[in-house]
Structures are given as C-alpha cells and as structure tokens.
Coordinates of C-alpha atoms and ligand atoms in Angstrom, one line a residue:
X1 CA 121.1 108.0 84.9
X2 CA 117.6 108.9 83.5
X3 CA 114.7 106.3 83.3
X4 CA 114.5 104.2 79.9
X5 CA 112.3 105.9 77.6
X6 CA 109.8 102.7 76.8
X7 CA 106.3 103.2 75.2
X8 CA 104.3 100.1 76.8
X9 CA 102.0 99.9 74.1
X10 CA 104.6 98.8 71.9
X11 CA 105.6 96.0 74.1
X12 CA 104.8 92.2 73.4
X13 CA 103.3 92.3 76.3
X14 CA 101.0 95.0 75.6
X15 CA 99.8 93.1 72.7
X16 CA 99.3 89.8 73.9
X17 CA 97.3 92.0 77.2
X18 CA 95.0 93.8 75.0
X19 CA 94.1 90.3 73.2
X20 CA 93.9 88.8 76.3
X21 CA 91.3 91.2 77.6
X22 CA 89.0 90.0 75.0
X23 CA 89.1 86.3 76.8
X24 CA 88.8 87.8 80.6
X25 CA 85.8 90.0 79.3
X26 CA 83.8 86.9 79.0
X27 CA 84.5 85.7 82.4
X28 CA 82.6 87.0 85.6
X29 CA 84.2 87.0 89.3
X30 CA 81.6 84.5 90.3
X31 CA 83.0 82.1 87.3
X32 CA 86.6 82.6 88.4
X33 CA 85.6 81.9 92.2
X34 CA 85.0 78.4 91.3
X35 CA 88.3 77.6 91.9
X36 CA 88.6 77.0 95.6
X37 CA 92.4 78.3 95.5
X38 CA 91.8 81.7 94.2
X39 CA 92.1 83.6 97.6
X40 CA 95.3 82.2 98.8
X41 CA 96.3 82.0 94.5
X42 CA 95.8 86.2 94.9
X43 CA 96.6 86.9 98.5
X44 CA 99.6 88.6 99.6
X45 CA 101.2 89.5 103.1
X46 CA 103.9 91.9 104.2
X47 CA 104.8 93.2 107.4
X48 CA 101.4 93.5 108.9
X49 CA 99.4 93.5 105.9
X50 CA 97.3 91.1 103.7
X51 CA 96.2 92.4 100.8
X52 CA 93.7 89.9 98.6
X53 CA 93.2 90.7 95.3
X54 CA 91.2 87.6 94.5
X55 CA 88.3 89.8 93.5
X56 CA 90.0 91.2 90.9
X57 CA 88.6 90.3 87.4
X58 CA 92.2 88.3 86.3
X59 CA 93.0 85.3 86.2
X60 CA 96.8 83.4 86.5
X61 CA 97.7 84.5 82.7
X62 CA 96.7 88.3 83.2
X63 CA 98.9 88.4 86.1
X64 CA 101.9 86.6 83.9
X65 CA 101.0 89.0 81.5
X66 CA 101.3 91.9 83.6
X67 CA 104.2 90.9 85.3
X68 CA 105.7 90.5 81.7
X69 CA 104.4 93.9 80.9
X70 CA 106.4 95.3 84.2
X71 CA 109.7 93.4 83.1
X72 CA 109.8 94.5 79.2
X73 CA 109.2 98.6 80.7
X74 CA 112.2 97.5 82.6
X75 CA 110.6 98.2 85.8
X76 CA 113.2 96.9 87.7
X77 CA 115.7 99.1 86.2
X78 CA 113.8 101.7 86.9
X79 CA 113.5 100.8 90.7
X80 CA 117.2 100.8 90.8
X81 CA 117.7 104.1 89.9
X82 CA 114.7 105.6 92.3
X83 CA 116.3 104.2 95.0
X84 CA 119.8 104.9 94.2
X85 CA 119.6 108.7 93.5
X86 CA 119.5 108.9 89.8
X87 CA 118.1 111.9 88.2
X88 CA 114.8 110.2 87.6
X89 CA 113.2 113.8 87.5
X90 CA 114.6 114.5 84.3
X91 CA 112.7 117.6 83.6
X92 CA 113.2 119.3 87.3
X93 CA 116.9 117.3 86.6
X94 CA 116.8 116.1 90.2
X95 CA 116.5 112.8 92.1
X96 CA 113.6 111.6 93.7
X97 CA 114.7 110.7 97.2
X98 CA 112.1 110.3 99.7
X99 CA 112.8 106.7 100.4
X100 CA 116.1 108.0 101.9
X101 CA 114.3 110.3 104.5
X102 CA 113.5 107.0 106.1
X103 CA 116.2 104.6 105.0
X104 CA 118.5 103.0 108.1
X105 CA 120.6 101.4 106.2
X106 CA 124.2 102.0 105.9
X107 CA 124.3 102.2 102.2
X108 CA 125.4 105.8 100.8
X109 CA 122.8 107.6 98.8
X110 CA 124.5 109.8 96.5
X111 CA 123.3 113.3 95.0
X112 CA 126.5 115.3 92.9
X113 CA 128.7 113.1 94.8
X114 CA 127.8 113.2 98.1
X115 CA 126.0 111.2 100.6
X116 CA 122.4 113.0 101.7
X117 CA 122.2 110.4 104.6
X118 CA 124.6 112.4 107.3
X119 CA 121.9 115.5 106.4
X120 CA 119.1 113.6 106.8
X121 CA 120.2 112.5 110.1
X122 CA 121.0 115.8 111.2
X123 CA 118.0 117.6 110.2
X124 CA 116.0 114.5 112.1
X125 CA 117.6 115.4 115.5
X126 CA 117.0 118.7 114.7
X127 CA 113.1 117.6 114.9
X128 CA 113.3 115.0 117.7
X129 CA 115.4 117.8 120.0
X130 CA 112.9 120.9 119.3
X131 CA 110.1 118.7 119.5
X132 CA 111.0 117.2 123.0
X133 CA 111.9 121.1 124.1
X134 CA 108.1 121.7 123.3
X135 CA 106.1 118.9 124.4
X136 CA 107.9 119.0 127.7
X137 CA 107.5 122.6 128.2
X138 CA 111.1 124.0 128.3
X139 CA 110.1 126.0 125.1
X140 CA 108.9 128.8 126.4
X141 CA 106.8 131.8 124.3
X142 CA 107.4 135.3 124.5
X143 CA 105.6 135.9 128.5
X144 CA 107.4 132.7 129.6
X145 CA 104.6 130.6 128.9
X146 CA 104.9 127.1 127.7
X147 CA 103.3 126.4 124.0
X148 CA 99.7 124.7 124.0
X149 CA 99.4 124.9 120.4
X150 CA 101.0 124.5 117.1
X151 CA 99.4 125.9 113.7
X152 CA 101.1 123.9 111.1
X153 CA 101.1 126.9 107.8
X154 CA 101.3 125.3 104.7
X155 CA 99.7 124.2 101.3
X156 CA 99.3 121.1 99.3
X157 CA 102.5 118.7 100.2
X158 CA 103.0 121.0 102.8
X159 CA 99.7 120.7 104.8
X160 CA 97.6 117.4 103.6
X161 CA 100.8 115.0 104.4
X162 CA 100.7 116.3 108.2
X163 CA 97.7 117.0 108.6
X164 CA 96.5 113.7 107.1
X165 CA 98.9 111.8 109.4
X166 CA 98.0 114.0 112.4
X167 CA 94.6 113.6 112.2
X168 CA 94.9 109.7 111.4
X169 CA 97.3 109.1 114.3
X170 CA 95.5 111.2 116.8
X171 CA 95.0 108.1 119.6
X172 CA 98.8 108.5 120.0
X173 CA 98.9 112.7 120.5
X174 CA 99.5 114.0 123.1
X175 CA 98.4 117.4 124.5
X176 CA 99.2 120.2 122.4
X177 CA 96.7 120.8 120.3
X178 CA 97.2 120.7 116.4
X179 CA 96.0 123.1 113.8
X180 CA 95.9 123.5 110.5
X181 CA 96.1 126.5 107.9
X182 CA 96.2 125.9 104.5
X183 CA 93.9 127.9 102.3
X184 CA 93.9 131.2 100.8
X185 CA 91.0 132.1 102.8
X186 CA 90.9 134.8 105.1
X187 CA 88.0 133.3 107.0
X188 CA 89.4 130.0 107.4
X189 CA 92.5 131.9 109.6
X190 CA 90.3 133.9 111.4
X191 CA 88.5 130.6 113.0
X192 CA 91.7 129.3 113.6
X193 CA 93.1 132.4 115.0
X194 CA 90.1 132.8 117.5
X195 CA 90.4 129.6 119.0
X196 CA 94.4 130.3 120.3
X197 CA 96.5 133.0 122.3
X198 CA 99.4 134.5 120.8
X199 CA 101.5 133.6 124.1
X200 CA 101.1 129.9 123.5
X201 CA 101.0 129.3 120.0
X202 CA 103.9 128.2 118.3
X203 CA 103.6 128.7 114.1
X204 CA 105.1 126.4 111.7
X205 CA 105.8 127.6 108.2
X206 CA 106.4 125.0 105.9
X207 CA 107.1 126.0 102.2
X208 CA 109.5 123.9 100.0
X209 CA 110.0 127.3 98.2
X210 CA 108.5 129.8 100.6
X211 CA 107.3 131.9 97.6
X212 CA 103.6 130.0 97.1
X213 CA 101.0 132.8 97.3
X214 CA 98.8 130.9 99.7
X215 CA 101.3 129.9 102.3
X216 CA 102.9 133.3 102.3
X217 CA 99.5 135.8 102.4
X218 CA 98.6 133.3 105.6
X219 CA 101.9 133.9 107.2
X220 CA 102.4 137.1 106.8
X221 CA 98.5 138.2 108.3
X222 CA 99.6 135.6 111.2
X223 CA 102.7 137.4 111.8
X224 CA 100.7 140.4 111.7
X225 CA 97.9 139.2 114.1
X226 CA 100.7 137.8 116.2
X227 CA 102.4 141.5 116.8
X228 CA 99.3 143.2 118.0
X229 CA 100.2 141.6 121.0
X230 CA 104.0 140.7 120.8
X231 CA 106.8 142.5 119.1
X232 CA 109.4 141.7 116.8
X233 CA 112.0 140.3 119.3
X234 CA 109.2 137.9 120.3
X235 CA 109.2 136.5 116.8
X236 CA 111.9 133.8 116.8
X237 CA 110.1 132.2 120.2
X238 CA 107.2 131.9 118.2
X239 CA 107.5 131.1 114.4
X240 CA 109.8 128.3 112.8
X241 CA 109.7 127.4 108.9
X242 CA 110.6 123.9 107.1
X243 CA 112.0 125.0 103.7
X244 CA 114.9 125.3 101.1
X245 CA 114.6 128.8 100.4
X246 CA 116.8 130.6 103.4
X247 CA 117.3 133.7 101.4
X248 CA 113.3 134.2 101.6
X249 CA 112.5 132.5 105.3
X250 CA 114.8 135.2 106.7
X251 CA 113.7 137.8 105.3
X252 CA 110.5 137.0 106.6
X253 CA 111.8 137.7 110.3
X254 CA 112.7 134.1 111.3
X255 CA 115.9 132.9 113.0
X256 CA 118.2 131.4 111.1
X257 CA 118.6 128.7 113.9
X258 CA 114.7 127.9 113.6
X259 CA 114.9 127.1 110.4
X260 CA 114.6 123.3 109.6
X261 CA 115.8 122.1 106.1
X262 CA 114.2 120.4 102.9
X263 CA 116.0 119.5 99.5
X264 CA 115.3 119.7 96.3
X265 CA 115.2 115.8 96.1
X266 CA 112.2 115.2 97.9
X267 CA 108.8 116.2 96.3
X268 CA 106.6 118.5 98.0
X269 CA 104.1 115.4 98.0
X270 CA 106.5 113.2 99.4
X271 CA 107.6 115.0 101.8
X272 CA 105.8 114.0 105.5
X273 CA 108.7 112.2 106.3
X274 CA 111.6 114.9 106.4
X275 CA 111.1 118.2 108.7
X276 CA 108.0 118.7 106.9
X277 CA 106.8 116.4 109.3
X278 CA 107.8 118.6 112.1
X279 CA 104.2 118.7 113.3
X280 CA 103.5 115.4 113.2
X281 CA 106.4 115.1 115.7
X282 CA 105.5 117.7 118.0
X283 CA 101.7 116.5 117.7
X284 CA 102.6 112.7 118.3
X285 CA 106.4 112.6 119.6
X286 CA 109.4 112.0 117.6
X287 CA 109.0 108.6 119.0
X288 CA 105.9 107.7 117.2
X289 CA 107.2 110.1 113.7
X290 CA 110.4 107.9 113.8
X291 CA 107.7 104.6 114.0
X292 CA 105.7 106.1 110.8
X293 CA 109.6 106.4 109.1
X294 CA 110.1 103.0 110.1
X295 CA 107.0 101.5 108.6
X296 CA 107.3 103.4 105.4
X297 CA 111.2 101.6 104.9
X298 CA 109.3 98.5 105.8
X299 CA 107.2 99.0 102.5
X300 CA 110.6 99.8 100.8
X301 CA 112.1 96.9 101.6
X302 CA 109.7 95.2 100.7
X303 CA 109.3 96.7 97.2
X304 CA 113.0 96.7 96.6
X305 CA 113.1 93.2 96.9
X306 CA 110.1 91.0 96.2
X307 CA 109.7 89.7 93.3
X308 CA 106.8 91.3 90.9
X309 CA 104.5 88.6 91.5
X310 CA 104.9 88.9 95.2
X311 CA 105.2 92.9 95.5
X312 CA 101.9 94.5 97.3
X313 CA 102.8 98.0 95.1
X314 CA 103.8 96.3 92.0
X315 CA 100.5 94.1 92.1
X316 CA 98.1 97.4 92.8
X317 CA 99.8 99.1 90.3
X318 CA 99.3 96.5 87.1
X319 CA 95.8 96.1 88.3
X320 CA 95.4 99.5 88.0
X321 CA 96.6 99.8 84.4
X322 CA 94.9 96.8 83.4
X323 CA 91.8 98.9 84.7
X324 CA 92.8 102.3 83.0
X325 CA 94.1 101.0 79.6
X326 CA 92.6 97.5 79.2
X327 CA 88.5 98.3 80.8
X328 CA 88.9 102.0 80.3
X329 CA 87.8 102.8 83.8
X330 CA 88.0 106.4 84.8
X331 CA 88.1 106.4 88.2
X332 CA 89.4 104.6 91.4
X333 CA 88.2 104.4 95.1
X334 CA 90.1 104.7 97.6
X335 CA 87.7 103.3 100.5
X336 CA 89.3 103.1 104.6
X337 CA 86.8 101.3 107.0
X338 CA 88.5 103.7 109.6
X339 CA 87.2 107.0 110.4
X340 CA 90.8 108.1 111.2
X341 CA 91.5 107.8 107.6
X342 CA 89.1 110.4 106.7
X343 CA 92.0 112.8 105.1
X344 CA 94.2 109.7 103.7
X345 CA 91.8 110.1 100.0
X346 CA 92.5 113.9 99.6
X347 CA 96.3 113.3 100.8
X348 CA 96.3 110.5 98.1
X349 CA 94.6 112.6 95.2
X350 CA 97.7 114.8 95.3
X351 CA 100.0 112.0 95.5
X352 CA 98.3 110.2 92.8
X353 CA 97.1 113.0 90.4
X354 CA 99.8 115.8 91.1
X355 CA 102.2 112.5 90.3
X356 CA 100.7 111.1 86.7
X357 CA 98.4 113.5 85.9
X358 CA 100.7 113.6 82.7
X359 CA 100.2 113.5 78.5
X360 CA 103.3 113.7 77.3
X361 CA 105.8 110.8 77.6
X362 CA 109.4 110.5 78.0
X363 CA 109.7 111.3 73.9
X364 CA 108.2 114.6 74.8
X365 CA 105.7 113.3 72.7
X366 CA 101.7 113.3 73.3
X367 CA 100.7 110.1 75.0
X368 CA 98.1 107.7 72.8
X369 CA 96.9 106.2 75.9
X370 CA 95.7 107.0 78.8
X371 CA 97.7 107.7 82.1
X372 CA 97.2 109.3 85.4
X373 CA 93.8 108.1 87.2
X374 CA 90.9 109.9 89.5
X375 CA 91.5 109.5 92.9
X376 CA 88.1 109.7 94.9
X377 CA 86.8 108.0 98.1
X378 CA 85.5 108.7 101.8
X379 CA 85.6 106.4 104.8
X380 CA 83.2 103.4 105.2
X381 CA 80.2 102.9 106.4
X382 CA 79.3 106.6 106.0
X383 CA 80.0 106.5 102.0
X384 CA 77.9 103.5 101.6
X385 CA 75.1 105.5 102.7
X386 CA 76.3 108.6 100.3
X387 CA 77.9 107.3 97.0
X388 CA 78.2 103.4 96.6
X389 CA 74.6 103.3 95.2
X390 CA 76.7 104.5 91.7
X391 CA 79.2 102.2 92.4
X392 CA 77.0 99.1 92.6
X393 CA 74.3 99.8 89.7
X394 CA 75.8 102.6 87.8
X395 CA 77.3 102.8 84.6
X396 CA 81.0 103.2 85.5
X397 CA 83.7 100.6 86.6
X398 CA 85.1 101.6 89.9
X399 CA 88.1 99.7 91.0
X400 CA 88.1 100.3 95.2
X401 CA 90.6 99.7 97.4
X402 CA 89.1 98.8 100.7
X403 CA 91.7 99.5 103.8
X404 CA 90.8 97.4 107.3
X405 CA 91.8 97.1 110.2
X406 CA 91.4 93.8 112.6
X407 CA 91.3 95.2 116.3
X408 CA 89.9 98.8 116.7
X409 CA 92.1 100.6 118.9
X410 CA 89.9 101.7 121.7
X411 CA 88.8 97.6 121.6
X412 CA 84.6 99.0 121.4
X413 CA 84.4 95.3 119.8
X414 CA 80.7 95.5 118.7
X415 CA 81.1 98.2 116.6
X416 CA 84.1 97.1 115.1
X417 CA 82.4 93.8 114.4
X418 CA 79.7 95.9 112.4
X419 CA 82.2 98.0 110.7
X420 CA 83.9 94.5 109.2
X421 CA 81.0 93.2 108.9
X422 CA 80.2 95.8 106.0
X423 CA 83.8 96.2 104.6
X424 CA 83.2 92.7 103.8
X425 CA 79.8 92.9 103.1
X426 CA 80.8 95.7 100.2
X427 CA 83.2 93.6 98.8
X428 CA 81.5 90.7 98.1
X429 CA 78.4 92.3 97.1
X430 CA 80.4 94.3 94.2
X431 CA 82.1 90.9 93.2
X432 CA 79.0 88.8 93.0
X433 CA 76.3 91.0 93.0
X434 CA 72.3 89.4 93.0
X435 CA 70.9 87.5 90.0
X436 CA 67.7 88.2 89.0
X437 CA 66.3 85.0 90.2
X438 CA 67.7 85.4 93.8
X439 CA 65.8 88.9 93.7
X440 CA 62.9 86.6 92.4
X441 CA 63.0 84.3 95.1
X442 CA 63.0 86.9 97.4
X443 CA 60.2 89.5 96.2
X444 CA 58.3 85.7 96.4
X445 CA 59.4 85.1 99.8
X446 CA 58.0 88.4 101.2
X447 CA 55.0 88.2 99.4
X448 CA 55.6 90.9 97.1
X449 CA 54.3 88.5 94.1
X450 CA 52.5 92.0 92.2
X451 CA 55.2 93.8 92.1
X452 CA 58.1 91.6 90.7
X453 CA 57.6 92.3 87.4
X454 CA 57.9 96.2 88.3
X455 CA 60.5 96.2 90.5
X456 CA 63.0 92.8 89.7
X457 CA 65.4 94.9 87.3
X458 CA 65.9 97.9 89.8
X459 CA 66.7 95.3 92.2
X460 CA 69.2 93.1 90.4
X461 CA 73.0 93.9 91.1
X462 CA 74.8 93.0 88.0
X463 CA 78.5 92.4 90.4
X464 CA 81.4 91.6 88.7
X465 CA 83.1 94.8 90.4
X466 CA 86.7 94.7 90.9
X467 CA 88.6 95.9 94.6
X468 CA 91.1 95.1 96.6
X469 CA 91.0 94.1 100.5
X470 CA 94.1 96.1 102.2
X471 CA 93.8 94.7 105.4
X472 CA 96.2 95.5 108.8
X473 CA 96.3 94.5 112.4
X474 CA 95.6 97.6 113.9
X475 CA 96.5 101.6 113.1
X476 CA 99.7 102.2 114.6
X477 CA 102.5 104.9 113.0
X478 CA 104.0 101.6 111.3
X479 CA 101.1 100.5 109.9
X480 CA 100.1 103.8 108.6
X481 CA 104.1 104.4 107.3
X482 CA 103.6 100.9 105.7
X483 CA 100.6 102.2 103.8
X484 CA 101.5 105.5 102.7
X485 CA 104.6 104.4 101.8
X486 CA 102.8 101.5 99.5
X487 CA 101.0 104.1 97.4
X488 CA 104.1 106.3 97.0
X489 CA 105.4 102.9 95.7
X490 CA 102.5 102.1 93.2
X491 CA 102.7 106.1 92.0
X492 CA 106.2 105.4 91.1
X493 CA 105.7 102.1 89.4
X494 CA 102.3 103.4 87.0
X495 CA 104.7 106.3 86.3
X496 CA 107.3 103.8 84.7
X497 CA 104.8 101.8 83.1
X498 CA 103.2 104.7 81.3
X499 CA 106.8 106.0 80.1
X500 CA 106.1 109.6 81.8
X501 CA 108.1 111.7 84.5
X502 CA 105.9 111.6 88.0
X503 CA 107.9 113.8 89.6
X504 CA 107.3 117.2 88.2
X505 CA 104.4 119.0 88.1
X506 CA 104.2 122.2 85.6
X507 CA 100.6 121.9 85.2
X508 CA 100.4 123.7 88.8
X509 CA 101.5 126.7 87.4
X510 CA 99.6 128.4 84.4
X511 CA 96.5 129.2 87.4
X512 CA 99.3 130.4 89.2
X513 CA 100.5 133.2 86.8
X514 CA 96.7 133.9 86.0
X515 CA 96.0 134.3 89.2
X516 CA 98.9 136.8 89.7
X517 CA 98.1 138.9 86.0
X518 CA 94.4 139.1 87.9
X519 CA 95.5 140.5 90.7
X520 CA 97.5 143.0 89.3
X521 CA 94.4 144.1 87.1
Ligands
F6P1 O1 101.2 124.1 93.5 C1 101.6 122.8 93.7 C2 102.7 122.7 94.7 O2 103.9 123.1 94.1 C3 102.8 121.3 95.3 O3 103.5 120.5 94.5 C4 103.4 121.6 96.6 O4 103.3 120.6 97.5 C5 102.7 122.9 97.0 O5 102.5 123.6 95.8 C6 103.3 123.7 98.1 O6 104.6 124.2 97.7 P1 105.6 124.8 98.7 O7 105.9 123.8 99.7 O8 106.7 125.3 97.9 O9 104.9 126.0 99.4

C-alpha cells in the first residue's frame, strides 16, 4: 500500500505549531537553560549514542507539538509500510528496501510475493567469499599476480556511499589500497591510472543501471588502458560490476559469474549496504562490512520501535521542520569533530537533497511550503577557522549537528582533549553567545577602555543558535552503521511529514538529456 497522502499544514497540529512559534520566538536558549533539568529533559541514548538536543530553541510543548504533528501525518503508518515492503515509491512504483539489506531477523520481507531476504543473503556471501579470495591473495590477475589495488568505478550512490565509508573506516583496512573514480573527467583517471599496474588492479563497476554517462565513459577508457597491456581473455580476472542491468554489464565484456546483483528496491543513495558495498568489504573485510550492516539494523530497531518522543531520527527530524517551516532557516550543518568523517557531509547532501529536494506533494500538486533542506558542513576544528564566523554573527539561522566521539582511536589523548574541548566550546558559544556587557567587562579588563565604544558591537555574539550534540564512544563500523543509518531514518520521516515521495529523483534527468542533445551538436 502507498503512503497516506496528508498536507501537514492542514493539520491541528500545524496550526497550534505556527501559533506556538510566536511564544518560543520570545524566549532565548539562555532563558530556557534556567531550568536545571533541561539536558537530561532533551537527552537521548541508543546503542552507543547520546544525542542532546537541549540546545535546541523548544521547549516541553514544542516537542508535544511536534510529536502531535508526527502522529496526525500518520507517521507511524507510514514507518510500517517502509519497513514492510510497500510500494512507498509510488512514482518509480517500487519499494524502498534498504533496511532489509541489513535486517537479521527472521521476518519475510515481501516484494510481488516473494521474500527478498534469501537474495539478500546470497548476494552477501557472494561478497564475503570474493572478498576473502582477494585479500588473501588466491585471486590472482592475469600474470598470476595477487591484486594490490581495487578502483571502485562509480557515480553518486555508487561512489560517495563507499568511498565515504572507506575513507571514514580506514584504521580498520587492511592492505590493498582503495581508489576511487567517479567523475567525468579525463584527468581525474589519468592520476588514478598512473599511480597502479594493470597486473594488480582489480576494477569494480558499480552502476544500478550501467547506462549513466559518467560511469560508463570511465569504464570503458579503463578497459581500454587496461588492454594495452592485457587482452580480452584477461578481462574477467580483472573487472567485476555491481548492477541490475545484466543485459548491459555483459555486453561490456564482463563475466557473467562476476557480476554481483542490486534491485530495483534499493535506492542508488541507499545503497552502501548491498554489493554496492563490495569495496568497502574488500577495503575493510567482510567482517567489519557485516559490523557497519549490523550497526545500521541497530538504528532500525531502534526507529521501529521507540516511541516518537524517545526516537533519535524522529526527534532530528521535527527539529528540523520546526527550523525549515516554523524559523524559515535555509540551511543545515552537518559538523563531525572527526577528520575521518571528512566525506560523511557530501555523502549526506545526496542522501538528504537527492531524497526531498521535492515541490510537488503526494496530490501532484505544487507544495505551499517549503521542503527539502541544504545540506552543508566540513569537519571541526578546521571549519571553525573557515566558515563558523557566518554561523556565529551572520544573518542566517544555521541549525548544526555536531558528531563526537569520546576516545580517539589511536588514544593521542591531548589532542583529542583539544578537539572536545572545541566541539563543546562551539556549542555552547552558539547557544549563549556574549552579551554586550561581558564584552564590556572585558575590553575594561585588558585595558582597551578607548576603544570600546568602537569595537563592543563587532564583538558581541548575539547566541541563541540551535544544534545538536551526536555524541559516540568511539568510530567503529557499528557506530558509523548506527549513524548513517539514523540520517537515512530522519530522510524518510521529513519525507512523510512534508507529504512528498523521497525516493525518486527525476530532477537528475533534464541535465542529463541536455547534456546528450550537446554532445550530439
Ligand atoms: O543521477 C543521479 C543518479 O541516478 C543517482 O541517483 C545514482 O546514485 C547515480 O545517478 C548513479 O546511478 P547508477 O548507479 O545507475 O550509475
């Protein structure tokens, strides 16, 4: 069955939220802090993660509110259905069925009748047994060489899932070395190219349909390259794809048994978890990809069956609307205190913009509010000395979603000590900013007495800025399956709340057929 077709704004609880506003407008973070319960009041933990959204600018009635909101879109209808295989991709008329890449549960999950688990299970011991046959060297290339390197070929939910886990996870790899090639850029392959030998480089074409111009010009000039020094017979030791489109990935010279499957049910941006993520297993093990499956079910369990008020991607999501539709902000941050995260923002732009970058609603009618948010952020401390001057004393409301971490994983405890140090540091200094007579007091204290006057407004920080503190134990595959698999979650549940279909994505293709006209020209 489809998703209910629901405008929110017509809700009571819409209503009562957009009077509401007008009370919580008046109040500042530092006001609302006076209660000494308000961190434990907002605080939530799952698994390994404590996320406190105590600096959020609600207070008890906006989260009722919001909550109500979720139950009168009948959210939890709606989370049903996404689960259970319903064609909740009404205009691809498909279901949306990454959760089941990673499910272990025995419960069937049914697509025209049949149960996708038995596939899914095969196609994962289709990874975990050609993964093992390369790290350990019994794969052998075309002049009996073991592989050293893998060049993951792929665009959009074929690259930036992978390559964001990949890079993110690289304190677990182990020695092959990873690469990746994505964009339609002849120079791009050509560094990659010169950095690895055709006798111990193994190519991975991943392609949902194996017809996007990108993926296809680099595989086909890589194939190319590759036979300067091998011939066709050395192909199938050499290139596998991940795809749906057989017809096509033969065709292109590749073996029918080194082909490993995707479906139609899982979105190209939710897709890291089926053979997509085939070089995340050979860069990391199947061990540690089965770890990052297992921490993303732990986030579906956990939004399956918390209650709104409780549920980490339920909660991120209504304080996002309330942002987008109640404040009007534009944008979001998306801020990890882990260098390892550097990729995770691009990887979530995608998820986020490709998902609910949408205007017309489940009516087929244009939306009268607004929907999808920007998706923008870089990895602390380095943005704080690039960008969060605007996000302190500009003009625009930037709700942030800081991501810790307690222990660093190499245990260099100093440094992490600093890097806290400034994750918190940025928080509270966006909630509660500096009043113009602590900036007083202090130009007083330094003896700067002249130029207060001048300087005192440029020095003032009005605060009052909402985020979020997502906060883990340390980066591990679970932790990082936990967290990827929250956002997918908080896509899914703005989708619902904004009555419009996340799961397509036409708006991909007009460049595309421009593009082509163009080149024909
Ligand atoms: O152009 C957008 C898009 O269709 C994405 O949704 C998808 O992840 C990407 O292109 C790559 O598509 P494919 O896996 O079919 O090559």
């Amino acid at each position: 069955m489809a998703l209910q077709n629901i405008n929110p704004t017509k809700t009571d609880a819409w209503k009562e939220l957009t009077d509401h506003f007008n009370e919580i407008n008046e109040h500042t973070l530092k006001d609302f802090f006076k209660d000494q319960n308000r961190v434990s009041d907002f605080s939530i933990t799952a698994n390994s993660l404590e996320l406190d959204y105590s600096k959020n600018r609600i207070n008890q009635k906006t989260m009722d509110l919001l909550v109500k909101l979720a139950n009168q879109v009948e959210l939890k209808d709606a989370i049903n259905k996404y689960f259970s295989g319903d064609v909740i991709n009404d205009t691809e008329e498909r279901a949306v069925l990454h959760t089941a890449l990673r499910s272990t549960n025995e419960d069937e999950v049914l697509v025209d009748g049949k149960d996708v688990k038995p596939k899914i299970q095969t196609a994962l011991r289709k990874v975990r047994a050609f993964s093992n046959k390369v790290i350990s060297g019994k794969w052998k290339g075309y002049t009996g060489k073991s592989i050293t390197d893998i060049v993951n070929i792929g665009i959009g939910g074929s690259d930036l899932g992978p390559d964001m886990v990949v890079e993110a996870l690289q304190f677990y790899k182990n020695k092959l070395n990873s690469h990746f090639v994505s964009n339609i850029d002849g120079d791009h392959v050509s560094e990659i190219l010169k950095n690895i030998d055709p006798e111990t480089t193994l190519f991975v074409i991943v392609s949902k349909t194996f017809t996007t111009q990108e993926t296809i010009t680099n595989a086909e000039y890589i194939k190319n390259w590759f036979l300067k020094s091998a011939s066709v017979f050395d192909v199938a030791k050499h290139f596998v794809a991940v795809s749906t489109n057989l017809e096509a990935v033969t065709s292109f010279g590749i073996e029918k048994s080194n082909i490993f499957p995707m479906w139609n049910w899982v979105g190209g941006r939710f897709s890291l978890w089926s053979s997509v993520g085939l070089s995340i297993s050979l860069s990391l093990g199947f061990e540690n990809f089965r770890e990052l499956l297992d921490g993303a079910e732990e986030m579906d369990n956990h939004f399956k069956e918390t209650s709104f008020e409780k549920n980490i991607p339920v909660v991120l999501a209504l304080l996002s609307v309330w942002y987008n539709n109640f404040f009007n902000a534009e944008t979001e941050a998306v801020l990890p205190y882990c260098q390892y995260l550097s990729k995770f923002p691009s990887y979530l732009q995608q998820a986020i913009m490709e998902s609910n970058g949408k205007s017309v609603d489940r009516n087929g009618e244009k939306v009268t509010y607004q929907t999808g948010t920007i998706i923008w952020g870089s990895v602390g401390a380095n943005m704080q000395h690039a960008f969060m001057q605007l996000v302190h004393q500009g003009t625009k409301m930037i709700p942030a979603d800081f991501i810790g971490y307690k222990k660093s994983l190499y245990g260099l405890t100093d440094s992490h000590k600093k890097l806290m140090a400034n994750y918190y540091a940025q928080i509270d200094a966006l909630a509660f900013g500096k009043t113009k007579e602590e900036v007083h007091l202090e130009l007083k204290t330094s003896g700067d007495l002249d130029k207060i006057n001048k300087l005192l407004p440029y020095k003032v920080f009005e605060g009052n800025k909402p985020s979020n503190s997502l906060l883990f134990e340390t980066l591990t595959p679970k932790s990082l399956g936990n967290l990827i698999s929250l956002y997918e979650h908080k896509i899914f549940v703005q989708g619902v709340l904004w009555n419009i279909y996340s799961y397509d994505q036409f708006g991909v293709e007009l460049g595309k057929e421009l593009a082509k006209k163009i080149l024909k020209n």
